[in-house]
Coordinates of C-alpha atoms in Angstrom, one line a residue:
Chain A
M1 CA -0.1 0.2 0.0
M2 CA 1.3 3.5 -0.9
E3 CA 1.1 6.0 1.9
K4 CA -2.2 8.2 1.6
P5 CA -1.2 11.6 -0.1
T6 CA -1.9 14.9 1.5
V7 CA -4.8 16.6 -0.5
G8 CA -5.6 20.1 -1.1
V9 CA -9.2 21.3 -1.7
I10 CA -9.6 24.8 -3.2
G11 CA -13.4 26.0 -2.8
L12 CA -15.3 24.8 0.2
G13 CA -18.7 25.5 -1.4
A14 CA -21.8 22.9 -1.1
M15 CA -19.6 20.2 -2.8
G16 CA -15.9 21.1 -2.0
A17 CA -16.7 21.2 1.7
G18 CA -18.4 17.9 1.7
M19 CA -15.6 16.3 -0.3
A20 CA -13.0 18.0 2.1
H21 CA -15.1 16.3 4.9
T22 CA -15.3 12.8 3.4
L23 CA -11.5 12.9 2.7
V24 CA -10.8 13.6 6.4
Q25 CA -13.1 11.0 7.5
R26 CA -11.4 8.4 5.2
G27 CA -8.0 9.0 6.6
Y28 CA -6.5 11.9 4.2
A29 CA -4.7 14.8 5.4
V30 CA -6.5 17.7 4.0
V31 CA -5.4 21.2 3.4
A32 CA -8.4 23.6 2.6
C33 CA -8.6 27.1 1.0
D34 CA -11.4 29.3 0.1
A35 CA -11.9 33.0 -1.5
R36 CA -14.2 34.0 1.5
A37 CA -12.2 35.0 4.5
G38 CA -12.6 32.7 7.6
V39 CA -14.0 29.6 5.8
A40 CA -11.0 27.4 5.4
D41 CA -10.2 28.4 9.2
A42 CA -13.6 27.0 10.2
F43 CA -13.1 24.0 8.0
A44 CA -9.8 23.2 9.8
A45 CA -11.4 24.0 13.6
A46 CA -14.4 21.8 13.1
H47 CA -12.1 18.8 12.1
A48 CA -9.2 19.6 14.6
G49 CA -7.6 16.2 15.6
E50 CA -9.7 14.1 13.4
G51 CA -8.0 11.4 11.2
A52 CA -4.6 12.6 9.7
G53 CA -5.8 16.2 10.3
A54 CA -6.9 19.6 8.5
R55 CA -5.5 22.9 8.0
A56 CA -6.2 25.9 6.3
A57 CA -4.1 27.8 3.7
S58 CA -4.4 31.6 3.1
S59 CA -4.2 31.0 -1.0
P60 CA -3.9 28.2 -3.8
A61 CA -0.1 28.9 -3.9
A62 CA 0.2 28.6 0.0
L63 CA -1.7 25.2 -0.7
A64 CA -0.1 23.8 -3.6
A65 CA 3.1 24.0 -1.8
Q66 CA 2.2 21.5 0.9
V67 CA 0.0 19.0 -1.1
Q68 CA 0.7 16.2 -3.7
V69 CA -2.9 16.6 -5.0
V70 CA -4.6 19.9 -5.5
V71 CA -8.4 19.5 -6.2
S72 CA -10.3 22.6 -7.3
V73 CA -14.0 22.6 -6.6
V74 CA -14.7 26.1 -8.1
V75 CA -18.0 27.3 -9.9
N76 CA -16.6 27.6 -13.6
A77 CA -13.7 27.6 -16.1
A78 CA -12.9 31.4 -15.2
Q79 CA -12.8 30.8 -11.6
T80 CA -10.4 27.5 -12.3
E81 CA -7.9 29.5 -14.4
D82 CA -7.9 32.1 -11.5
V83 CA -7.4 29.4 -9.0
L84 CA -4.4 28.3 -11.1
F85 CA -3.0 31.3 -12.7
G86 CA -4.5 34.4 -11.0
T87 CA -2.7 36.1 -7.8
N88 CA -1.0 33.8 -5.6
G89 CA -2.3 30.9 -8.1
A90 CA -1.6 27.4 -7.6
A91 CA 0.3 26.7 -10.8
A92 CA 3.6 28.1 -10.2
A93 CA 3.6 26.6 -6.8
M94 CA 2.9 23.0 -7.5
K95 CA 5.7 20.4 -7.0
P96 CA 6.5 18.5 -10.2
G97 CA 4.9 15.1 -10.6
S98 CA 2.0 16.7 -8.2
V99 CA -1.6 16.5 -9.8
F100 CA -4.6 18.9 -10.4
V101 CA -7.9 17.3 -10.1
M102 CA -10.4 19.8 -11.9
C103 CA -14.1 19.2 -10.7
S104 CA -15.9 22.1 -12.3
T105 CA -18.4 21.9 -15.2
V106 CA -16.5 23.1 -18.0
A107 CA -16.0 22.7 -22.0
P108 CA -14.4 19.6 -23.2
E109 CA -12.2 21.6 -25.3
W110 CA -11.1 24.0 -22.6
S111 CA -10.1 20.9 -20.3
R112 CA -8.1 19.4 -22.9
A113 CA -6.1 22.8 -23.4
M114 CA -5.5 23.1 -19.5
E115 CA -4.2 19.2 -19.6
A116 CA -1.5 20.5 -22.1
R117 CA -0.6 24.0 -20.3
L118 CA 0.0 22.0 -17.1
E119 CA 1.7 19.5 -18.6
A120 CA 4.4 21.8 -19.8
L121 CA 4.7 22.7 -16.1
G122 CA 5.5 19.2 -15.2
V123 CA 2.1 18.9 -13.5
H124 CA -0.3 16.2 -14.1
Y125 CA -4.1 16.8 -14.8
I126 CA -7.3 14.9 -14.2
D127 CA -10.6 16.0 -16.0
A128 CA -13.2 15.0 -13.0
P129 CA -16.7 16.6 -13.1
I130 CA -18.7 15.8 -10.2
S131 CA -22.3 15.0 -9.9
G132 CA -24.9 14.3 -7.0
G133 CA -25.4 17.2 -4.8
A134 CA -24.3 18.4 -1.5
A135 CA -25.7 15.7 0.7
K136 CA -24.0 12.8 -1.3
A137 CA -20.6 14.8 -1.3
A138 CA -20.8 14.9 2.5
A139 CA -21.5 11.3 2.5
G140 CA -18.9 10.4 0.4
E141 CA -21.4 9.1 -2.3
M142 CA -20.9 11.6 -4.9
T143 CA -20.0 10.3 -8.6
M144 CA -16.9 11.6 -10.5
M145 CA -16.7 11.3 -14.4
S146 CA -13.0 11.4 -15.1
S147 CA -10.5 11.1 -17.9
A148 CA -6.7 11.4 -17.7
K149 CA -3.6 9.9 -18.7
P150 CA -2.7 6.7 -16.8
A151 CA 0.3 8.6 -14.7
A152 CA -2.2 11.2 -13.5
Y153 CA -4.2 8.6 -12.0
V154 CA -1.0 7.1 -10.3
A155 CA -0.1 10.5 -9.0
A156 CA -3.7 11.0 -7.3
G157 CA -2.6 7.9 -5.3
G158 CA -6.3 7.0 -4.5
A159 CA -7.4 10.6 -3.6
L160 CA -10.4 10.5 -6.1
E161 CA -11.6 7.4 -4.4
G162 CA -11.2 9.1 -1.0
M163 CA -13.8 11.7 -2.2
A164 CA -16.5 9.9 -4.1
G165 CA -18.8 7.0 -4.1
K166 CA -18.0 6.1 -7.7
V167 CA -15.3 7.2 -9.8
Y168 CA -15.9 6.7 -13.6
R169 CA -12.8 6.4 -15.6
L170 CA -14.0 7.4 -19.2
G171 CA -10.5 7.6 -21.0
D172 CA -6.9 8.5 -21.3
R173 CA -6.9 12.1 -21.9
A174 CA -9.0 15.1 -20.5
G175 CA -12.1 16.4 -22.2
L176 CA -14.0 12.9 -22.1
G177 CA -15.0 13.4 -18.5
S178 CA -16.3 17.0 -19.1
A179 CA -18.1 15.7 -22.6
V180 CA -20.0 13.0 -20.2
K181 CA -20.7 15.6 -17.6
V182 CA -21.8 18.0 -20.6
V183 CA -24.3 15.2 -22.1
N184 CA -25.4 14.7 -18.4
Q185 CA -26.3 18.6 -18.1
L186 CA -27.8 18.6 -21.7
L187 CA -30.3 15.6 -20.4
A188 CA -31.0 17.3 -17.0
G189 CA -31.8 20.7 -18.3
V190 CA -34.1 19.1 -21.0
H191 CA -35.8 17.3 -18.4
I192 CA -36.4 20.3 -15.9
A193 CA -37.6 22.2 -18.8
A194 CA -39.9 19.3 -20.1
A195 CA -41.1 18.7 -16.6
A196 CA -42.2 22.4 -16.0
E197 CA -44.1 22.2 -19.3
A198 CA -46.0 18.9 -18.7
M199 CA -46.8 20.1 -15.2
A200 CA -48.1 23.4 -16.3
F201 CA -50.2 21.8 -19.4
G202 CA -51.8 19.5 -17.1
V203 CA -52.7 21.8 -14.4
R204 CA -54.1 24.0 -17.0
Q205 CA -56.3 21.1 -17.9
G206 CA -57.8 20.8 -14.4
I207 CA -55.7 18.0 -13.2
A208 CA -54.3 18.7 -9.5
A209 CA -50.8 19.1 -9.4
A210 CA -50.2 16.4 -6.6
D211 CA -52.3 13.9 -8.7
L212 CA -50.1 14.6 -11.6
Y213 CA -46.8 14.0 -9.7
E214 CA -48.0 10.9 -8.1
V215 CA -48.8 9.5 -11.4
I216 CA -46.1 10.6 -13.6
T217 CA -43.3 9.5 -10.6
H218 CA -45.1 6.0 -11.3
S219 CA -45.1 5.8 -14.9
A220 CA -42.8 5.9 -18.0
G221 CA -43.0 9.5 -18.4
N222 CA -40.7 9.8 -15.2
S223 CA -37.2 11.3 -15.1
W224 CA -34.9 11.8 -12.4
M225 CA -35.5 15.7 -12.6
F226 CA -39.2 15.6 -12.8
E227 CA -39.1 13.8 -9.5
N228 CA -36.8 15.9 -7.8
R229 CA -37.5 19.1 -9.3
M230 CA -41.4 19.3 -9.4
A231 CA -41.4 18.8 -5.7
H232 CA -40.4 22.5 -5.4
V233 CA -43.4 23.3 -7.4
L234 CA -45.6 21.4 -5.2
N235 CA -44.2 22.8 -2.1
G236 CA -44.4 26.5 -3.5
T237 CA -40.4 26.7 -2.7
L238 CA -39.6 27.9 -6.3
A239 CA -37.9 31.5 -4.6
G240 CA -36.0 29.2 -2.3
K241 CA -36.3 28.2 1.1
D242 CA -35.4 29.9 4.7
D243 CA -31.9 28.9 5.9
G244 CA -32.9 29.7 9.4
Q245 CA -31.3 33.0 9.3
G246 CA -33.5 34.9 7.2
N247 CA -31.9 34.2 3.7
L248 CA -33.7 32.1 1.0
R249 CA -31.5 29.4 -0.4
V250 CA -32.2 27.4 -3.6
N251 CA -31.0 24.2 -4.3
S252 CA -29.9 25.1 -7.9
A253 CA -30.7 28.0 -9.8
V254 CA -32.0 29.1 -13.2
D255 CA -29.0 30.7 -14.2
I256 CA -27.1 27.5 -13.4
F257 CA -28.8 26.0 -16.6
V258 CA -28.3 29.4 -18.8
K259 CA -24.6 28.6 -17.9
D260 CA -24.7 24.7 -18.6
L261 CA -26.7 24.7 -21.4
G262 CA -24.7 27.6 -22.9
L263 CA -21.8 25.4 -22.6
V264 CA -23.6 22.2 -24.2
H265 CA -24.5 24.8 -27.2
D266 CA -21.2 26.2 -27.5
A267 CA -19.4 22.4 -27.5
A268 CA -22.0 21.3 -30.3
H269 CA -22.0 24.7 -32.5
A270 CA -18.0 24.5 -32.7
M271 CA -18.5 20.7 -34.2
K272 CA -21.5 21.8 -36.4
F273 CA -23.8 19.2 -34.2
P274 CA -27.7 20.0 -34.2
L275 CA -29.2 19.7 -30.8
P276 CA -32.9 20.7 -31.4
L277 CA -34.3 19.6 -27.7
A278 CA -31.4 21.4 -25.7
S279 CA -31.6 24.6 -27.9
A280 CA -35.5 24.7 -27.0
A281 CA -34.6 24.2 -23.1
L282 CA -31.8 26.8 -23.1
Q283 CA -34.3 29.3 -24.8
Q284 CA -36.7 28.5 -21.9
F285 CA -34.0 29.0 -19.1
T286 CA -32.7 32.2 -20.9
A287 CA -36.4 33.4 -21.0
A288 CA -36.8 32.9 -17.1
S289 CA -33.6 34.5 -16.3
A290 CA -34.8 37.6 -18.6
A291 CA -37.9 37.7 -16.4
G292 CA -35.9 38.2 -13.5
L293 CA -36.0 34.5 -12.3
G294 CA -32.5 33.9 -12.7
R295 CA -31.7 33.1 -8.9
Q296 CA -34.9 31.4 -8.5
E297 CA -34.8 27.2 -8.3
D298 CA -34.3 26.1 -12.0
A299 CA -37.8 24.5 -11.5
A300 CA -39.1 28.3 -11.8
V301 CA -39.1 28.0 -15.7
I302 CA -42.7 26.6 -15.0
S303 CA -43.4 30.4 -14.3
L304 CA -43.3 31.0 -17.8
F305 CA -46.5 29.3 -18.6
P306 CA -50.0 30.7 -18.4
K307 CA -51.9 29.7 -15.4
A308 CA -55.2 28.0 -15.1
Chain B
M1 CA -69.2 -8.6 -1.8
M2 CA -70.9 -8.1 -5.2
E3 CA -70.7 -11.1 -7.5
K4 CA -67.9 -10.4 -10.1
P5 CA -69.4 -9.0 -13.4
T6 CA -68.8 -10.7 -17.0
V7 CA -66.2 -8.6 -18.6
G8 CA -65.7 -8.2 -22.6
V9 CA -62.5 -7.2 -23.8
I10 CA -62.2 -5.9 -27.4
G11 CA -58.9 -6.0 -29.1
L12 CA -56.4 -8.8 -28.1
G13 CA -53.2 -7.0 -29.0
A14 CA -50.1 -6.9 -27.0
M15 CA -51.9 -4.6 -23.9
G16 CA -55.4 -6.2 -24.4
A17 CA -54.5 -9.8 -24.4
G18 CA -52.4 -9.3 -21.2
M19 CA -55.4 -7.5 -19.6
A20 CA -57.9 -10.4 -20.7
H21 CA -55.7 -13.0 -19.4
T22 CA -55.3 -11.1 -15.9
L23 CA -59.0 -10.9 -15.6
V24 CA -59.4 -14.6 -16.1
Q25 CA -56.5 -15.6 -13.6
R26 CA -58.5 -13.1 -11.1
G27 CA -61.6 -14.9 -11.4
Y28 CA -63.4 -12.8 -14.0
A29 CA -65.6 -14.7 -16.6
V30 CA -64.4 -13.2 -20.0
V31 CA -65.6 -12.9 -23.5
A32 CA -63.1 -11.7 -26.0
C33 CA -63.2 -10.5 -29.5
D34 CA -60.8 -9.2 -32.1
A35 CA -61.0 -8.0 -35.5
R36 CA -58.3 -10.4 -36.6
A37 CA -59.8 -13.9 -37.3
G38 CA -59.3 -16.5 -34.9
V39 CA -57.5 -14.5 -32.4
A40 CA -60.5 -14.6 -29.9
D41 CA -61.0 -18.3 -30.4
A42 CA -57.4 -18.9 -29.7
F43 CA -57.6 -16.8 -26.5
A44 CA -60.6 -18.9 -25.5
A45 CA -59.0 -22.0 -26.2
A46 CA -55.8 -21.3 -24.4
H47 CA -58.0 -20.3 -21.2
A48 CA -60.4 -23.0 -21.5
G49 CA -61.5 -24.6 -18.0
E50 CA -59.6 -21.6 -16.2
G51 CA -61.6 -19.7 -13.4
A52 CA -65.0 -18.4 -14.6
G53 CA -64.3 -19.2 -18.1
A54 CA -63.4 -17.5 -21.2
R55 CA -65.0 -17.6 -24.6
A56 CA -65.0 -15.7 -27.9
A57 CA -67.4 -13.3 -29.7
S58 CA -67.6 -12.7 -33.2
S59 CA -68.1 -9.1 -33.2
P60 CA -68.2 -6.1 -30.7
A61 CA -72.2 -6.3 -30.7
A62 CA -72.2 -10.2 -29.8
L63 CA -70.0 -9.4 -27.1
A64 CA -71.6 -6.4 -25.8
A65 CA -75.1 -8.5 -25.5
Q66 CA -73.4 -11.1 -23.0
V67 CA -71.4 -8.6 -20.6
Q68 CA -71.9 -5.8 -17.8
V69 CA -68.3 -4.2 -18.6
V70 CA -67.0 -3.6 -22.0
V71 CA -63.5 -2.7 -22.0
S72 CA -61.8 -1.4 -25.3
V73 CA -58.2 -1.6 -25.9
V74 CA -57.8 -0.4 -29.3
V75 CA -55.2 1.5 -31.1
N76 CA -56.9 5.0 -31.2
A77 CA -59.9 7.2 -31.1
A78 CA -61.2 5.9 -34.7
Q79 CA -61.0 2.5 -34.1
T80 CA -62.7 3.1 -30.6
E81 CA -65.6 4.7 -32.7
D82 CA -65.7 1.7 -35.1
V83 CA -65.9 -0.3 -32.0
L84 CA -68.9 1.2 -30.7
F85 CA -70.7 2.7 -33.8
G86 CA -69.3 0.7 -36.8
T87 CA -70.8 -2.2 -38.7
N88 CA -71.8 -4.7 -35.7
G89 CA -70.8 -2.2 -33.2
A90 CA -71.4 -2.5 -29.5
A91 CA -73.3 0.6 -28.6
A92 CA -76.5 -0.4 -29.8
A93 CA -76.2 -3.8 -28.0
M94 CA -75.0 -2.8 -24.6
K95 CA -77.4 -3.1 -21.6
P96 CA -78.6 -0.1 -20.0
G97 CA -76.6 0.4 -16.9
S98 CA -73.5 -1.5 -18.3
V99 CA -70.2 0.4 -18.6
F100 CA -67.7 1.2 -21.5
V101 CA -64.3 1.4 -20.2
M102 CA -62.0 3.2 -23.0
C103 CA -58.4 2.3 -22.7
S104 CA -56.9 4.0 -25.6
T105 CA -54.7 7.3 -25.9
V106 CA -56.8 10.0 -27.4
A107 CA -57.6 13.5 -27.1
P108 CA -59.2 14.6 -23.8
E109 CA -61.8 16.4 -25.5
W110 CA -63.0 13.5 -27.7
S111 CA -62.9 11.4 -24.6
R112 CA -65.5 13.8 -23.1
A113 CA -67.8 13.9 -26.2
M114 CA -67.7 10.1 -26.0
E115 CA -69.0 10.1 -22.3
A116 CA -71.8 12.1 -23.3
R117 CA -72.7 10.0 -26.5
L118 CA -73.0 7.0 -24.4
E119 CA -74.6 8.6 -21.4
A120 CA -77.6 9.6 -23.8
L121 CA -77.8 5.8 -24.5
G122 CA -78.2 4.8 -20.8
V123 CA -74.5 3.5 -21.0
H124 CA -71.8 4.5 -18.3
Y125 CA -68.3 5.4 -19.6
I126 CA -64.9 5.3 -17.9
D127 CA -62.1 7.5 -19.5
A128 CA -59.1 4.9 -18.6
P129 CA -56.0 5.0 -20.6
I130 CA -53.6 2.4 -19.4
S131 CA -49.4 2.4 -19.2
G132 CA -46.9 0.0 -18.7
G133 CA -46.4 -2.5 -21.5
A134 CA -47.3 -5.8 -22.9
A135 CA -45.5 -7.5 -19.9
K136 CA -46.8 -5.7 -17.0
A137 CA -50.6 -6.3 -18.5
A138 CA -50.0 -10.0 -18.7
A139 CA -48.7 -9.5 -15.0
G140 CA -51.7 -7.7 -13.8
E141 CA -49.2 -4.9 -12.9
M142 CA -50.2 -2.0 -15.5
T143 CA -51.2 1.3 -14.6
M144 CA -54.6 2.6 -15.1
M145 CA -55.4 6.5 -15.5
S146 CA -58.8 6.9 -15.1
S147 CA -61.8 9.4 -14.6
A148 CA -65.6 9.0 -14.5
K149 CA -68.8 9.9 -12.9
P150 CA -68.9 7.8 -9.4
A151 CA -72.0 5.7 -10.9
A152 CA -69.8 4.3 -13.8
Y153 CA -67.2 3.1 -11.0
V154 CA -69.7 1.4 -9.5
A155 CA -71.0 -0.1 -12.6
A156 CA -67.6 -1.5 -13.3
G157 CA -68.0 -3.9 -10.3
G158 CA -64.1 -4.0 -9.5
A159 CA -63.3 -4.8 -13.2
L160 CA -60.7 -2.1 -13.3
E161 CA -58.9 -3.3 -10.5
G162 CA -59.2 -6.9 -12.2
M163 CA -56.8 -5.9 -14.9
A164 CA -54.5 -3.4 -13.5
G165 CA -51.6 -3.2 -10.6
K166 CA -52.6 0.5 -10.0
V167 CA -56.0 2.2 -10.7
Y168 CA -55.4 6.1 -10.3
R169 CA -58.8 7.9 -10.1
L170 CA -58.2 11.5 -11.2
G171 CA -61.6 13.1 -11.2
D172 CA -65.5 12.7 -11.8
R173 CA -65.6 13.2 -15.4
A174 CA -64.0 12.0 -18.5
G175 CA -61.1 13.6 -19.8
L176 CA -59.1 13.7 -16.8
G177 CA -57.6 10.4 -17.3
S178 CA -56.7 11.1 -20.9
A179 CA -55.3 14.5 -20.0
V180 CA -52.8 12.5 -17.6
K181 CA -52.1 10.0 -20.3
V182 CA -51.5 12.8 -22.7
V183 CA -49.0 14.7 -20.3
N184 CA -47.1 11.3 -19.6
Q185 CA -46.6 11.0 -23.6
L186 CA -45.4 14.3 -23.7
L187 CA -42.7 13.7 -21.3
A188 CA -42.1 10.1 -22.7
G189 CA -41.8 11.5 -26.2
V190 CA -39.6 14.5 -25.2
H191 CA -37.2 12.1 -23.0
I192 CA -36.8 9.7 -26.1
A193 CA -35.9 12.7 -28.2
A194 CA -33.8 14.0 -25.6
A195 CA -31.9 10.7 -25.0
A196 CA -31.1 10.1 -28.7
E197 CA -29.8 13.4 -28.9
A198 CA -27.5 13.2 -25.9
M199 CA -26.4 9.7 -27.0
A200 CA -25.5 10.7 -30.4
F201 CA -23.8 14.1 -29.3
G202 CA -21.7 12.1 -26.7
V203 CA -20.7 9.5 -29.2
R204 CA -19.5 11.8 -31.6
Q205 CA -17.3 13.5 -29.0
G206 CA -15.5 10.3 -29.0
I207 CA -17.4 8.7 -25.7
A208 CA -18.1 5.0 -26.0
A209 CA -21.9 4.3 -25.9
A210 CA -21.7 1.8 -23.1
D211 CA -19.8 4.1 -20.9
L212 CA -22.4 6.9 -21.5
Y213 CA -25.3 4.5 -20.7
E214 CA -23.6 3.3 -17.5
V215 CA -22.9 6.9 -16.2
I216 CA -26.2 8.5 -17.3
T217 CA -28.4 5.7 -15.7
H218 CA -26.6 6.3 -12.5
S219 CA -26.9 10.2 -12.6
A220 CA -29.1 13.2 -12.2
G221 CA -29.6 13.0 -16.0
N222 CA -31.6 9.7 -16.4
S223 CA -35.1 9.3 -17.2
W224 CA -37.1 6.1 -17.6
M225 CA -37.0 6.4 -21.3
F226 CA -33.2 7.0 -21.6
E227 CA -32.7 3.6 -19.6
N228 CA -35.1 1.6 -21.6
R229 CA -34.6 2.9 -24.9
M230 CA -31.1 3.3 -25.3
A231 CA -30.8 -0.3 -24.5
H232 CA -31.9 -0.7 -28.1
V233 CA -29.4 1.6 -29.4
L234 CA -26.7 -0.5 -27.4
N235 CA -28.0 -3.8 -28.7
G236 CA -28.4 -2.7 -32.4
T237 CA -31.8 -3.6 -32.4
L238 CA -33.7 -0.5 -33.6
A239 CA -35.0 -2.4 -36.8
G240 CA -36.7 -4.8 -34.6
K241 CA -36.1 -8.2 -33.0
D242 CA -36.7 -11.3 -34.5
D243 CA -39.8 -13.0 -33.3
G244 CA -38.4 -16.6 -34.0
Q245 CA -40.6 -16.8 -37.1
G246 CA -38.7 -14.4 -39.4
N247 CA -40.5 -11.4 -38.4
L248 CA -39.1 -8.2 -37.1
R249 CA -40.9 -7.1 -34.1
V250 CA -40.6 -3.6 -32.3
N251 CA -41.6 -2.8 -28.9
S252 CA -43.0 0.8 -29.6
A253 CA -42.4 2.2 -33.2
V254 CA -41.4 5.8 -34.3
D255 CA -44.9 6.5 -36.0
I256 CA -46.5 5.8 -32.4
F257 CA -44.9 9.1 -31.2
V258 CA -45.9 10.7 -34.2
K259 CA -49.6 10.2 -33.4
D260 CA -48.9 10.7 -29.5
L261 CA -47.2 14.1 -29.8
G262 CA -49.4 14.8 -32.4
L263 CA -52.3 14.3 -29.8
V264 CA -50.5 16.6 -27.6
H265 CA -50.0 19.3 -29.8
D266 CA -53.6 19.1 -30.9
A267 CA -54.8 19.6 -27.2
A268 CA -52.2 22.4 -26.6
H269 CA -53.0 24.1 -29.6
A270 CA -56.7 24.0 -29.0
M271 CA -56.4 25.9 -25.8
K272 CA -53.5 28.1 -27.3
F273 CA -51.0 26.6 -24.7
P274 CA -47.3 26.8 -25.6
L275 CA -45.2 23.6 -25.5
P276 CA -41.6 24.2 -26.7
L277 CA -39.8 21.1 -25.9
A278 CA -42.8 18.8 -27.1
S279 CA -42.8 20.6 -30.1
A280 CA -39.3 20.1 -30.9
A281 CA -39.6 16.5 -30.0
L282 CA -42.8 15.9 -32.4
Q283 CA -40.7 17.4 -35.2
Q284 CA -37.9 14.9 -34.6
F285 CA -40.3 12.0 -34.7
T286 CA -41.8 13.4 -37.7
A287 CA -38.4 14.0 -39.3
A288 CA -37.7 10.3 -38.8
S289 CA -40.9 8.9 -40.0
A290 CA -40.2 10.9 -43.2
A291 CA -36.8 9.4 -43.5
G292 CA -38.6 5.8 -43.7
L293 CA -37.9 4.9 -39.9
G294 CA -41.5 5.1 -39.1
R295 CA -42.0 1.5 -38.3
Q296 CA -38.6 1.1 -36.7
E297 CA -38.1 1.2 -32.7
D298 CA -39.0 5.0 -31.6
A299 CA -35.4 5.2 -30.5
A300 CA -34.4 5.3 -34.0
V301 CA -34.8 9.1 -33.9
I302 CA -31.1 8.8 -33.3
S303 CA -30.5 7.8 -37.0
L304 CA -31.2 11.4 -37.7
F305 CA -27.8 12.7 -36.3
P306 CA -24.5 12.8 -37.9
K307 CA -22.0 9.8 -37.0
A308 CA -18.5 10.1 -35.6

């Protein structure tokens, strides 16, 4: 057995915090950093004395100097670029032979280019978008859709399995993991838009929303997203749920799918590949955002439809 | 306990044959008829001596004269009209106080009108589209999406539960059952078209189809239809499977969704309700049919996309 590598986690948002927590539980020494002041210190304090230890770093560069594996769990490609090449970025501080694990949802082409850019610095790269939500990340049950050169997987020394319930290995170069994540987001976005359209159409015809939910979730028209997201419609929580401190929090916002279906569109457009369903769904999320609903639950696309 | 009514089943196709079989297993006396010569006789012979008995009738009129409950399991509204009002149709032969159970996928407005038309003849009506496929129908596990006046349910004397695993009661007038079925078909059609689009897009980017299937069916992008229909793509059985007698049989053809999404479109158009996703899906099935694929598996919409 190889010794477990020390792992740095950059970005302690809903997913990153759960992944860092899981790594500590599974015996990895963890160094954490976050752009928001105090967040990494609070994480380190909360896990003091557990397993192989948790500590905070003040910047991506300070973190990178202490670890073999850097895991980046930020919002998008732009933030990932900043983590690596911005002020106090990780890239220049990473040790030769260490590995950068990219967990954001990004364009496959962008991820391929980043693999080459880090390789030129002697740093391995794993294309590793994630899926499953905050609760699964915290429980160590999330899914990772990865692809990388074999040497990069070796350099990660088991850290991927240390964060996830299931690590898919989808090929020996960056981009394939991101391509699968993009395809997943295509389906997720289309299914949410279709669920909203179907629910609104049924209610408009006089069917009780709860009846429709009950029948569809037990029929061939069901999808993971219909079941998950139409619950927000039934509960009347499209604007978010109170977090106990007077703030409305949403699970996943309309603007996330404006972004993700935008990625889907750009990737397909670049290869002249037609996506009629995804295009219709992108227009629905864009219309909802234009109507001022960008920060509401993604299921708020249902608000575009006429009421009974 | 009321005595079990004698039940007539018109149309021994994939669904009707299973439903008639289930009724016999559950102790109902069954009279069957089918437009194809010999089919009802074969059914009666196969169930000779079982339970309360099975016999064949030569026409809907001959069947209707012998039963309290007439169950119609034909392809569409036009065939249902013919069953009731065509040559040797059931309507004129049905006893006052008996009940007609309409199991086809039809426009909700059409079903409402049929309720009124039969009521004028003293016959009850249950709007009762079904879902689940042939295997579930034969096992007594299919779902029924029903709506009817309370007196019609009483007149059916338990026959609905005698055929189905789950009977949803969605309201006290015809049309609501059909509306829910139409919404289910909207989602089913969109999900098949989206599954094909996503699978083709992923494969075009170099992802192995089997990998994509494995990841998506374990992720938030999954749908009942993705899981069920993309199996035909992986297995290469879009043109159908040999039935052992040299005939290619499909599970559900492209042209079924040209029809069903056409119903969805017509119902929405009549009430000026926009359905952007369903419209895009209808165009995909229509394009596949126009390309000569109408009798292939519905998942053959994937053939519209460019290959890698």
